[in-house]
């Protein structure tokens, strides 16, 4: 969320490709097949804004120091607690793993350790701070080569790194039953002021990304005899419509800071309404927002900030849990905290329809 100077933009990531795990990872991931469980459920844990850092200034840092753990140990225990309690089919990391300039490979490996140890499939989308640490293509390429990763670089003819679709298969057939769209929401605005200086604000999902999503959705719907597949979408920076859903009032959860959405509305939400497949959008970015709302038949939600790095107080670190139901547009969601609390449970969208 916070603006960092881009003094590390040129940091070399050549070491990211030197890993003894690559061959193993490629063999493992080729056999990963996301599939609904026998009870027709599919569980996702969303981790977001882990922010590997060397120091903190917020009140939670005092508690973290008293525990006598390093930041990496603290984050490891947070994620391990949630994973052991929830046993998800998939972990989605919705950006901002990185926040410092040193040891990018080490930071990524430490963050992913509890997921890889448990052999859970996982997928990643870039956050604005991840982009600030160098070549996004190299970061995504490194992530995609790690064990149990479903992360993809995505098509080269559209903007961003990590635009891709995950297919979830039926519980009893080898056919697609649901989709998960992953998009790169970029970093800072590319607009210029009249004097040539950079305009304030964050970037937006670009038009060619929206066109790509629309094409993917249209093709999947066509292959499903004209019926859109139930789908979710993950990216990092909230759409401008997050401000609208809060004002509309069909919302629950915490809003402790203003939504840091782009100032430009590029039309992503309108494309979702027209395609009629995505039933829920989930983001990170705003560390002390975790609300979920309902706008024009689409659920708009935040994750819960997972890492101790950067500002987080007064919300407890955690993750969002989402349970999709096979052949249904209804899903359940809640927050699982570091201390193993279950918060803000709802079955949506029926919760909002009865609001």
mmCIF file of C-alpha atoms in Angstrom:
data_model
loop_
_atom_site.group_PDB
_atom_site.id
_atom_site.type_symbol
_atom_site.label_atom_id
_atom_site.label_comp_id
_atom_site.label_asym_id
_atom_site.label_seq_id
_atom_site.Cartn_x
_atom_site.Cartn_y
_atom_site.Cartn_z
ATOM 1 C CA UNK A 1 0.000 0.000 0.000
ATOM 2 C CA UNK A 2 2.569 2.585 1.079
ATOM 3 C CA UNK A 3 4.610 4.232 -1.667
ATOM 4 C CA UNK A 4 8.227 3.101 -1.703
ATOM 5 C CA UNK A 5 10.959 4.694 -3.781
ATOM 6 C CA UNK A 6 11.879 2.625 -6.792
ATOM 7 C CA UNK A 7 15.601 2.740 -6.093
ATOM 8 C CA UNK A 8 15.830 -1.012 -6.361
ATOM 9 C CA UNK A 9 14.178 -1.298 -9.754
ATOM 10 C CA UNK A 10 17.351 -2.430 -11.409
ATOM 11 C CA UNK A 11 18.171 -5.132 -8.891
ATOM 12 C CA UNK A 12 19.367 -8.221 -10.716
ATOM 13 C CA UNK A 13 17.222 -11.291 -10.371
ATOM 14 C CA UNK A 14 19.498 -13.604 -12.292
ATOM 15 C CA UNK A 15 19.919 -15.821 -9.254
ATOM 16 C CA UNK A 16 16.206 -16.508 -9.277
ATOM 17 C CA UNK A 17 16.687 -19.036 -12.025
ATOM 18 C CA UNK A 18 19.401 -20.988 -10.233
ATOM 19 C CA UNK A 19 17.490 -23.439 -8.084
ATOM 20 C CA UNK A 20 17.833 -27.133 -7.526
ATOM 21 C CA UNK A 21 14.051 -27.349 -7.164
ATOM 22 C CA UNK A 22 13.174 -26.407 -10.740
ATOM 23 C CA UNK A 23 13.318 -29.868 -12.312
ATOM 24 C CA UNK A 24 11.450 -31.366 -9.378
ATOM 25 C CA UNK A 25 8.850 -28.625 -9.513
ATOM 26 C CA UNK A 26 8.152 -29.009 -13.213
ATOM 27 C CA UNK A 27 7.580 -32.725 -12.774
ATOM 28 C CA UNK A 28 5.278 -32.137 -9.803
ATOM 29 C CA UNK A 29 3.138 -29.357 -11.226
ATOM 30 C CA UNK A 30 2.452 -31.144 -14.487
ATOM 31 C CA UNK A 31 0.387 -33.638 -12.504
ATOM 32 C CA UNK A 32 -1.574 -31.122 -10.384
ATOM 33 C CA UNK A 33 -5.278 -31.299 -11.137
ATOM 34 C CA UNK A 34 -7.570 -29.002 -9.186
ATOM 35 C CA UNK A 35 -10.774 -30.877 -8.458
ATOM 36 C CA UNK A 36 -13.902 -30.563 -6.351
ATOM 37 C CA UNK A 37 -13.940 -32.879 -3.351
ATOM 38 C CA UNK A 38 -16.297 -35.828 -3.057
ATOM 39 C CA UNK A 39 -18.616 -33.659 -0.962
ATOM 40 C CA UNK A 40 -18.722 -31.192 -3.905
ATOM 41 C CA UNK A 41 -16.702 -28.509 -2.085
ATOM 42 C CA UNK A 42 -13.489 -26.755 -3.079
ATOM 43 C CA UNK A 43 -11.664 -24.729 -0.425
ATOM 44 C CA UNK A 44 -9.356 -21.787 -1.093
ATOM 45 C CA UNK A 45 -7.233 -19.923 1.436
ATOM 46 C CA UNK A 46 -6.258 -16.405 0.365
ATOM 47 C CA UNK A 47 -3.072 -14.979 1.878
ATOM 48 C CA UNK A 48 -2.231 -11.375 1.097
ATOM 49 C CA UNK A 49 0.207 -8.544 1.873
ATOM 50 C CA UNK A 50 2.832 -10.559 3.699
ATOM 51 C CA UNK A 51 5.337 -7.711 3.233
ATOM 52 C CA UNK A 52 8.738 -9.125 4.141
ATOM 53 C CA UNK A 53 10.467 -6.303 6.008
ATOM 54 C CA UNK A 54 13.284 -5.687 8.460
ATOM 55 C CA UNK A 55 11.476 -3.415 10.895
ATOM 56 C CA UNK A 56 8.052 -2.202 12.011
ATOM 57 C CA UNK A 57 6.645 0.860 13.691
ATOM 58 C CA UNK A 58 3.086 -0.153 14.501
ATOM 59 C CA UNK A 59 1.966 -1.382 17.961
ATOM 60 C CA UNK A 60 1.849 -5.007 16.882
ATOM 61 C CA UNK A 61 5.635 -4.965 16.548
ATOM 62 C CA UNK A 62 5.917 -4.898 20.355
ATOM 63 C CA UNK A 63 3.937 -8.101 20.677
ATOM 64 C CA UNK A 64 5.957 -9.678 17.877
ATOM 65 C CA UNK A 65 9.229 -8.758 19.623
ATOM 66 C CA UNK A 66 8.092 -10.164 22.964
ATOM 67 C CA UNK A 67 7.507 -13.522 21.331
ATOM 68 C CA UNK A 68 11.228 -13.667 20.548
ATOM 69 C CA UNK A 69 10.732 -14.719 16.932
ATOM 70 C CA UNK A 70 12.055 -13.403 13.682
ATOM 71 C CA UNK A 71 9.593 -11.960 11.206
ATOM 72 C CA UNK A 72 9.906 -15.052 9.006
ATOM 73 C CA UNK A 73 9.132 -17.339 11.973
ATOM 74 C CA UNK A 74 6.123 -15.215 12.916
ATOM 75 C CA UNK A 75 4.685 -15.357 9.387
ATOM 76 C CA UNK A 76 5.454 -19.071 9.143
ATOM 77 C CA UNK A 77 3.437 -19.804 12.288
ATOM 78 C CA UNK A 78 0.547 -17.598 11.146
ATOM 79 C CA UNK A 79 0.263 -19.368 7.813
ATOM 80 C CA UNK A 80 0.862 -22.822 9.319
ATOM 81 C CA UNK A 81 -1.921 -22.339 11.857
ATOM 82 C CA UNK A 82 -4.398 -21.414 9.137
ATOM 83 C CA UNK A 83 -3.335 -24.152 6.731
ATOM 84 C CA UNK A 84 -3.455 -26.875 9.394
ATOM 85 C CA UNK A 85 -6.923 -25.785 10.500
ATOM 86 C CA UNK A 86 -8.435 -25.328 7.046
ATOM 87 C CA UNK A 87 -6.628 -27.933 4.857
ATOM 88 C CA UNK A 88 -7.389 -26.076 1.613
ATOM 89 C CA UNK A 89 -7.383 -27.445 -1.913
ATOM 90 C CA UNK A 90 -5.642 -24.290 -3.124
ATOM 91 C CA UNK A 91 -3.777 -21.295 -1.692
ATOM 92 C CA UNK A 92 -3.979 -17.967 -3.528
ATOM 93 C CA UNK A 93 -1.423 -15.279 -2.652
ATOM 94 C CA UNK A 94 -2.859 -11.963 -3.810
ATOM 95 C CA UNK A 95 0.311 -9.893 -3.969
ATOM 96 C CA UNK A 96 2.813 -7.885 -1.954
ATOM 97 C CA UNK A 97 5.081 -10.618 -0.686
ATOM 98 C CA UNK A 98 8.069 -8.303 -1.085
ATOM 99 C CA UNK A 99 8.804 -4.991 0.645
ATOM 100 C CA UNK A 100 12.581 -4.775 0.934
ATOM 101 C CA UNK A 101 15.532 -4.770 -1.413
ATOM 102 C CA UNK A 102 17.668 -7.656 -0.210
ATOM 103 C CA UNK A 103 17.487 -11.383 -0.800
ATOM 104 C CA UNK A 104 14.367 -11.602 -2.969
ATOM 105 C CA UNK A 105 14.792 -15.313 -3.570
ATOM 106 C CA UNK A 106 15.203 -15.996 0.159
ATOM 107 C CA UNK A 107 12.140 -13.903 1.052
ATOM 108 C CA UNK A 108 9.961 -15.714 -1.476
ATOM 109 C CA UNK A 109 11.155 -19.124 -0.304
ATOM 110 C CA UNK A 110 10.493 -18.281 3.354
ATOM 111 C CA UNK A 111 6.964 -17.108 2.602
ATOM 112 C CA UNK A 112 6.117 -20.207 0.581
ATOM 113 C CA UNK A 113 7.710 -22.696 2.973
ATOM 114 C CA UNK A 114 4.570 -23.630 4.976
ATOM 115 C CA UNK A 115 2.581 -24.134 1.760
ATOM 116 C CA UNK A 116 5.189 -26.220 -0.026
ATOM 117 C CA UNK A 117 5.888 -28.317 3.090
ATOM 118 C CA UNK A 118 2.215 -29.315 3.120
ATOM 119 C CA UNK A 119 2.231 -30.049 -0.622
ATOM 120 C CA UNK A 120 -0.695 -27.719 -1.269
ATOM 121 C CA UNK A 121 -1.177 -26.323 -4.781
ATOM 122 C CA UNK A 122 -0.811 -22.549 -4.830
ATOM 123 C CA UNK A 123 -1.054 -19.614 -7.221
ATOM 124 C CA UNK A 124 0.244 -16.043 -7.113
ATOM 125 C CA UNK A 125 -0.658 -12.638 -8.533
ATOM 126 C CA UNK A 126 1.647 -9.631 -8.456
ATOM 127 C CA UNK A 127 1.160 -6.727 -6.037
ATOM 128 C CA UNK A 128 2.415 -3.184 -6.515
ATOM 129 C CA UNK A 129 5.383 -3.726 -4.169
ATOM 130 C CA UNK A 130 6.342 -6.957 -5.902
ATOM 131 C CA UNK A 131 6.581 -4.938 -9.121
ATOM 132 C CA UNK A 132 8.864 -2.430 -7.407
ATOM 133 C CA UNK A 133 11.544 -5.080 -6.924
ATOM 134 C CA UNK A 134 12.563 -5.622 -10.496
ATOM 135 C CA UNK A 135 11.530 -7.584 -13.536
ATOM 136 C CA UNK A 136 8.052 -9.028 -13.005
ATOM 137 C CA UNK A 137 8.629 -11.649 -15.671
ATOM 138 C CA UNK A 138 11.628 -13.015 -13.786
ATOM 139 C CA UNK A 139 9.746 -13.006 -10.475
ATOM 140 C CA UNK A 140 6.773 -14.867 -11.969
ATOM 141 C CA UNK A 141 9.072 -17.278 -13.815
ATOM 142 C CA UNK A 142 10.829 -18.119 -10.560
ATOM 143 C CA UNK A 143 7.531 -18.591 -8.725
ATOM 144 C CA UNK A 144 6.103 -20.776 -11.480
ATOM 145 C CA UNK A 145 9.079 -23.169 -11.193
ATOM 146 C CA UNK A 146 8.662 -23.816 -7.462
ATOM 147 C CA UNK A 147 7.007 -26.987 -6.112
ATOM 148 C CA UNK A 148 3.197 -27.165 -6.264
ATOM 149 C CA UNK A 149 2.956 -23.831 -8.082
ATOM 150 C CA UNK A 150 0.159 -23.200 -10.565
ATOM 151 C CA UNK A 151 1.426 -19.681 -11.242
ATOM 152 C CA UNK A 152 1.744 -18.780 -14.928
ATOM 153 C CA UNK A 153 3.393 -15.901 -16.734
ATOM 154 C CA UNK A 154 0.385 -15.600 -19.013
ATOM 155 C CA UNK A 155 0.105 -14.309 -22.588
ATOM 156 C CA UNK A 156 2.875 -12.040 -23.811
ATOM 157 C CA UNK A 157 0.575 -9.871 -25.942
ATOM 158 C CA UNK A 158 -1.256 -8.249 -23.007
ATOM 159 C CA UNK A 159 0.007 -6.006 -20.227
ATOM 160 C CA UNK A 160 1.260 -7.338 -16.918
ATOM 161 C CA UNK A 161 2.774 -10.557 -15.667
ATOM 162 C CA UNK A 162 0.630 -13.362 -14.297
ATOM 163 C CA UNK A 163 -2.676 -13.126 -16.192
ATOM 164 C CA UNK A 164 -4.017 -16.679 -16.327
ATOM 165 C CA UNK A 165 -6.992 -18.969 -15.631
ATOM 166 C CA UNK A 166 -7.173 -22.005 -13.357
ATOM 167 C CA UNK A 167 -9.756 -24.679 -14.091
ATOM 168 C CA UNK A 168 -11.375 -26.732 -11.330
ATOM 169 C CA UNK A 169 -12.564 -30.125 -12.455
ATOM 170 C CA UNK A 170 -15.763 -31.905 -11.462
ATOM 171 C CA UNK A 171 -15.725 -34.207 -8.433
ATOM 172 C CA UNK A 172 -16.704 -37.238 -10.515
ATOM 173 C CA UNK A 173 -15.837 -36.398 -14.123
ATOM 174 C CA UNK A 174 -12.850 -35.125 -16.039
ATOM 175 C CA UNK A 175 -14.575 -31.918 -17.066
ATOM 176 C CA UNK A 176 -14.303 -28.300 -16.003
ATOM 177 C CA UNK A 177 -16.808 -27.195 -13.340
ATOM 178 C CA UNK A 178 -15.467 -23.786 -12.196
ATOM 179 C CA UNK A 179 -12.817 -21.186 -13.007
ATOM 180 C CA UNK A 180 -10.413 -18.917 -11.146
ATOM 181 C CA UNK A 181 -9.154 -15.857 -13.008
ATOM 182 C CA UNK A 182 -5.844 -14.330 -11.878
ATOM 183 C CA UNK A 183 -4.934 -10.807 -13.023
ATOM 184 C CA UNK A 184 -2.032 -8.397 -12.610
ATOM 185 C CA UNK A 185 -3.299 -5.045 -11.265
ATOM 186 C CA UNK A 186 0.160 -3.418 -11.743
ATOM 187 C CA UNK A 187 1.616 -0.693 -9.500
ATOM 188 C CA UNK A 188 1.597 3.113 -9.755
ATOM 189 C CA UNK A 189 -0.277 5.202 -12.300
ATOM 190 C CA UNK A 190 1.383 5.794 -15.645
ATOM 191 C CA UNK A 191 -0.527 9.049 -16.187
ATOM 192 C CA UNK A 192 1.414 12.307 -16.428
ATOM 193 C CA UNK A 193 0.563 15.748 -15.076
ATOM 194 C CA UNK A 194 0.702 18.736 -17.464
ATOM 195 C CA UNK A 195 4.222 19.526 -16.217
ATOM 196 C CA UNK A 196 5.410 16.029 -17.107
ATOM 197 C CA UNK A 197 5.578 14.699 -13.544
ATOM 198 C CA UNK A 198 3.899 11.416 -12.621
ATOM 199 C CA UNK A 199 0.292 11.685 -11.521
ATOM 200 C CA UNK A 200 -0.650 10.379 -8.099
ATOM 201 C CA UNK A 201 -2.552 7.156 -7.694
ATOM 202 C CA UNK A 202 -2.375 3.506 -8.609
ATOM 203 C CA UNK A 203 -2.531 1.859 -11.992
ATOM 204 C CA UNK A 204 -5.625 0.051 -13.247
ATOM 205 C CA UNK A 205 -6.363 -3.188 -15.052
ATOM 206 C CA UNK A 206 -5.592 -2.360 -18.671
ATOM 207 C CA UNK A 207 -7.960 -2.548 -21.628
ATOM 208 C CA UNK A 208 -6.116 -5.423 -23.293
ATOM 209 C CA UNK A 209 -6.356 -7.428 -20.061
ATOM 210 C CA UNK A 210 -10.105 -6.810 -19.949
ATOM 211 C CA UNK A 211 -10.409 -7.885 -23.589
ATOM 212 C CA UNK A 212 -8.397 -11.013 -22.819
ATOM 213 C CA UNK A 213 -10.667 -11.862 -19.877
ATOM 214 C CA UNK A 214 -13.765 -11.300 -22.020
ATOM 215 C CA UNK A 215 -12.397 -13.580 -24.737
ATOM 216 C CA UNK A 216 -11.537 -16.288 -22.205
ATOM 217 C CA UNK A 217 -14.942 -16.058 -20.570
ATOM 218 C CA UNK A 218 -16.756 -16.153 -23.909
ATOM 219 C CA UNK A 219 -14.839 -19.240 -25.019
ATOM 220 C CA UNK A 220 -15.395 -21.089 -21.742
ATOM 221 C CA UNK A 221 -19.112 -20.239 -21.824
ATOM 222 C CA UNK A 222 -19.383 -21.441 -25.407
ATOM 223 C CA UNK A 223 -17.731 -24.736 -24.473
ATOM 224 C CA UNK A 224 -20.247 -25.117 -21.641
ATOM 225 C CA UNK A 225 -23.241 -24.979 -23.985
ATOM 226 C CA UNK A 226 -23.776 -21.275 -23.421
ATOM 227 C CA UNK A 227 -23.844 -21.382 -19.613
ATOM 228 C CA UNK A 228 -21.135 -19.389 -17.799
ATOM 229 C CA UNK A 229 -19.032 -21.416 -15.398
ATOM 230 C CA UNK A 230 -19.092 -20.267 -11.753
ATOM 231 C CA UNK A 231 -15.885 -18.291 -11.321
ATOM 232 C CA UNK A 232 -13.824 -16.256 -8.880
ATOM 233 C CA UNK A 233 -11.247 -13.589 -9.649
ATOM 234 C CA UNK A 234 -8.154 -12.516 -7.685
ATOM 235 C CA UNK A 235 -5.889 -9.507 -8.078
ATOM 236 C CA UNK A 236 -4.196 -7.048 -5.731
ATOM 237 C CA UNK A 237 -5.500 -3.458 -5.990
ATOM 238 C CA UNK A 238 -9.253 -2.951 -5.371
ATOM 239 C CA UNK A 239 -11.480 -1.672 -8.156
ATOM 240 C CA UNK A 240 -13.131 1.762 -7.825
ATOM 241 C CA UNK A 241 -16.410 -0.123 -7.273
ATOM 242 C CA UNK A 242 -15.169 -1.090 -3.804
ATOM 243 C CA UNK A 243 -15.872 2.494 -2.783
ATOM 244 C CA UNK A 244 -19.352 2.199 -4.279
ATOM 245 C CA UNK A 245 -20.232 -1.064 -2.560
ATOM 246 C CA UNK A 246 -19.305 0.413 0.822
ATOM 247 C CA UNK A 247 -21.500 3.458 0.203
ATOM 248 C CA UNK A 248 -24.366 1.215 -0.932
ATOM 249 C CA UNK A 249 -24.344 -0.480 2.460
ATOM 250 C CA UNK A 250 -24.607 -4.150 1.474
ATOM 251 C CA UNK A 251 -21.381 -4.950 3.251
ATOM 252 C CA UNK A 252 -19.938 -6.406 6.436
ATOM 253 C CA UNK A 253 -16.466 -6.551 7.946
ATOM 254 C CA UNK A 254 -13.885 -3.884 8.727
ATOM 255 C CA UNK A 255 -13.077 -0.699 6.855
ATOM 256 C CA UNK A 256 -10.338 1.130 8.743
ATOM 257 C CA UNK A 257 -8.796 3.035 5.844
ATOM 258 C CA UNK A 258 -9.914 4.618 2.598
ATOM 259 C CA UNK A 259 -9.869 2.268 -0.372
ATOM 260 C CA UNK A 260 -6.682 2.877 -2.363
ATOM 261 C CA UNK A 261 -8.291 2.191 -5.730
ATOM 262 C CA UNK A 262 -7.135 3.585 -9.069
ATOM 263 C CA UNK A 263 -8.459 7.018 -9.984
ATOM 264 C CA UNK A 264 -9.183 5.690 -13.476
ATOM 265 C CA UNK A 265 -12.076 3.254 -13.915
ATOM 266 C CA UNK A 266 -11.059 1.130 -16.888
ATOM 267 C CA UNK A 267 -14.284 -0.902 -16.999
ATOM 268 C CA UNK A 268 -13.243 -4.219 -15.430
ATOM 269 C CA UNK A 269 -16.378 -4.400 -13.291
ATOM 270 C CA UNK A 270 -18.646 -3.719 -16.275
ATOM 271 C CA UNK A 271 -16.949 -6.553 -18.160
ATOM 272 C CA UNK A 272 -17.644 -8.877 -15.227
ATOM 273 C CA UNK A 273 -21.316 -7.906 -15.223
ATOM 274 C CA UNK A 274 -21.612 -8.563 -18.936
ATOM 275 C CA UNK A 275 -19.841 -11.934 -18.844
ATOM 276 C CA UNK A 276 -21.931 -13.175 -15.871
ATOM 277 C CA UNK A 277 -19.411 -15.788 -14.780
ATOM 278 C CA UNK A 278 -17.417 -14.207 -11.931
ATOM 279 C CA UNK A 279 -19.428 -14.368 -8.742
ATOM 280 C CA UNK A 280 -16.739 -12.997 -6.421
ATOM 281 C CA UNK A 281 -13.677 -10.724 -6.673
ATOM 282 C CA UNK A 282 -11.023 -10.781 -3.926
ATOM 283 C CA UNK A 283 -8.133 -8.364 -3.424
ATOM 284 C CA UNK A 284 -5.612 -7.186 -0.823
ATOM 285 C CA UNK A 285 -3.599 -3.940 -0.797
ATOM 286 C CA UNK A 286 -5.479 -2.075 1.968
ATOM 287 C CA UNK A 287 -4.054 -3.645 5.109
ATOM 288 C CA UNK A 288 -6.795 -2.796 7.595
ATOM 289 C CA UNK A 289 -9.805 -3.459 5.382
ATOM 290 C CA UNK A 290 -11.301 -6.938 5.320
ATOM 291 C CA UNK A 291 -14.899 -6.239 4.359
ATOM 292 C CA UNK A 292 -17.014 -8.073 1.828
ATOM 293 C CA UNK A 293 -19.928 -6.562 -0.075
ATOM 294 C CA UNK A 294 -22.419 -7.170 -2.875
ATOM 295 C CA UNK A 295 -22.882 -4.929 -5.884
ATOM 296 C CA UNK A 296 -24.893 -5.695 -9.032
ATOM 297 C CA UNK A 297 -24.857 -9.452 -8.396
ATOM 298 C CA UNK A 298 -21.112 -9.638 -7.754
ATOM 299 C CA UNK A 299 -19.396 -10.117 -4.383
ATOM 300 C CA UNK A 300 -16.488 -7.729 -3.781
ATOM 301 C CA UNK A 301 -14.203 -8.749 -0.940
ATOM 302 C CA UNK A 302 -10.870 -8.148 0.721
ATOM 303 C CA UNK A 303 -8.619 -10.788 2.185
ATOM 304 C CA UNK A 304 -7.166 -10.381 5.663
ATOM 305 C CA UNK A 305 -3.585 -9.125 5.819
ATOM 306 C CA UNK A 306 -1.407 -12.144 6.554
ATOM 307 C CA UNK A 307 2.067 -10.833 7.358
ATOM 308 C CA UNK A 308 3.470 -8.862 10.272
ATOM 309 C CA UNK A 309 5.353 -6.528 7.912
ATOM 310 C CA UNK A 310 4.141 -2.954 7.376
ATOM 311 C CA UNK A 311 1.054 -1.554 9.087
ATOM 312 C CA UNK A 312 -1.560 -4.032 10.287
ATOM 313 C CA UNK A 313 -2.802 -2.942 13.719
ATOM 314 C CA UNK A 314 -5.530 -3.323 15.002
ATOM 315 C CA UNK A 315 -6.583 -6.307 12.848
ATOM 316 C CA UNK A 316 -5.062 -9.665 13.709
ATOM 317 C CA UNK A 317 -3.089 -11.335 10.929
ATOM 318 C CA UNK A 318 -4.933 -14.058 9.067
ATOM 319 C CA UNK A 319 -6.340 -15.226 5.765
ATOM 320 C CA UNK A 320 -9.650 -15.389 3.966
ATOM 321 C CA UNK A 321 -11.244 -18.790 3.399
ATOM 322 C CA UNK A 322 -13.567 -19.353 0.437
ATOM 323 C CA UNK A 323 -15.474 -22.605 -0.114
ATOM 324 C CA UNK A 324 -16.960 -23.033 -3.578
ATOM 325 C CA UNK A 325 -19.795 -25.492 -4.141
ATOM 326 C CA UNK A 326 -19.911 -27.610 -7.266
ATOM 327 C CA UNK A 327 -22.635 -26.643 -9.767
ATOM 328 C CA UNK A 328 -23.617 -23.687 -7.606
ATOM 329 C CA UNK A 329 -23.073 -19.937 -7.643
ATOM 330 C CA UNK A 330 -23.284 -19.872 -3.835
ATOM 331 C CA UNK A 331 -20.093 -20.003 -1.793
ATOM 332 C CA UNK A 332 -19.132 -19.695 1.864
ATOM 333 C CA UNK A 333 -16.429 -17.403 3.183
ATOM 334 C CA UNK A 334 -14.868 -16.379 6.476
ATOM 335 C CA UNK A 335 -11.674 -15.056 8.032
ATOM 336 C CA UNK A 336 -9.321 -17.410 9.895
ATOM 337 C CA UNK A 337 -6.965 -15.522 12.206
ATOM 338 C CA UNK A 338 -3.503 -16.214 13.490
ATOM 339 C CA UNK A 339 -4.934 -17.225 16.886
ATOM 340 C CA UNK A 340 -7.298 -19.665 15.149
ATOM 341 C CA UNK A 341 -10.463 -17.568 15.435
ATOM 342 C CA UNK A 342 -13.161 -17.865 12.779
ATOM 343 C CA UNK A 343 -14.619 -14.450 11.976
ATOM 344 C CA UNK A 344 -17.220 -12.933 9.645
ATOM 345 C CA UNK A 345 -18.753 -16.141 8.290
ATOM 346 C CA UNK A 346 -21.322 -15.794 5.518
ATOM 347 C CA UNK A 347 -22.876 -17.825 2.749
ATOM 348 C CA UNK A 348 -23.047 -15.523 -0.248
ATOM 349 C CA UNK A 349 -24.752 -14.116 -2.185
ATOM 350 C CA UNK A 350 -27.822 -15.353 -0.278
ATOM 351 C CA UNK A 351 -26.633 -13.429 2.823
ATOM 352 C CA UNK A 352 -26.865 -10.164 0.899
ATOM 353 C CA UNK A 353 -30.110 -11.031 -0.870
ATOM 354 C CA UNK A 354 -31.727 -11.384 2.550
ATOM 355 C CA UNK A 355 -29.978 -8.260 3.876
#
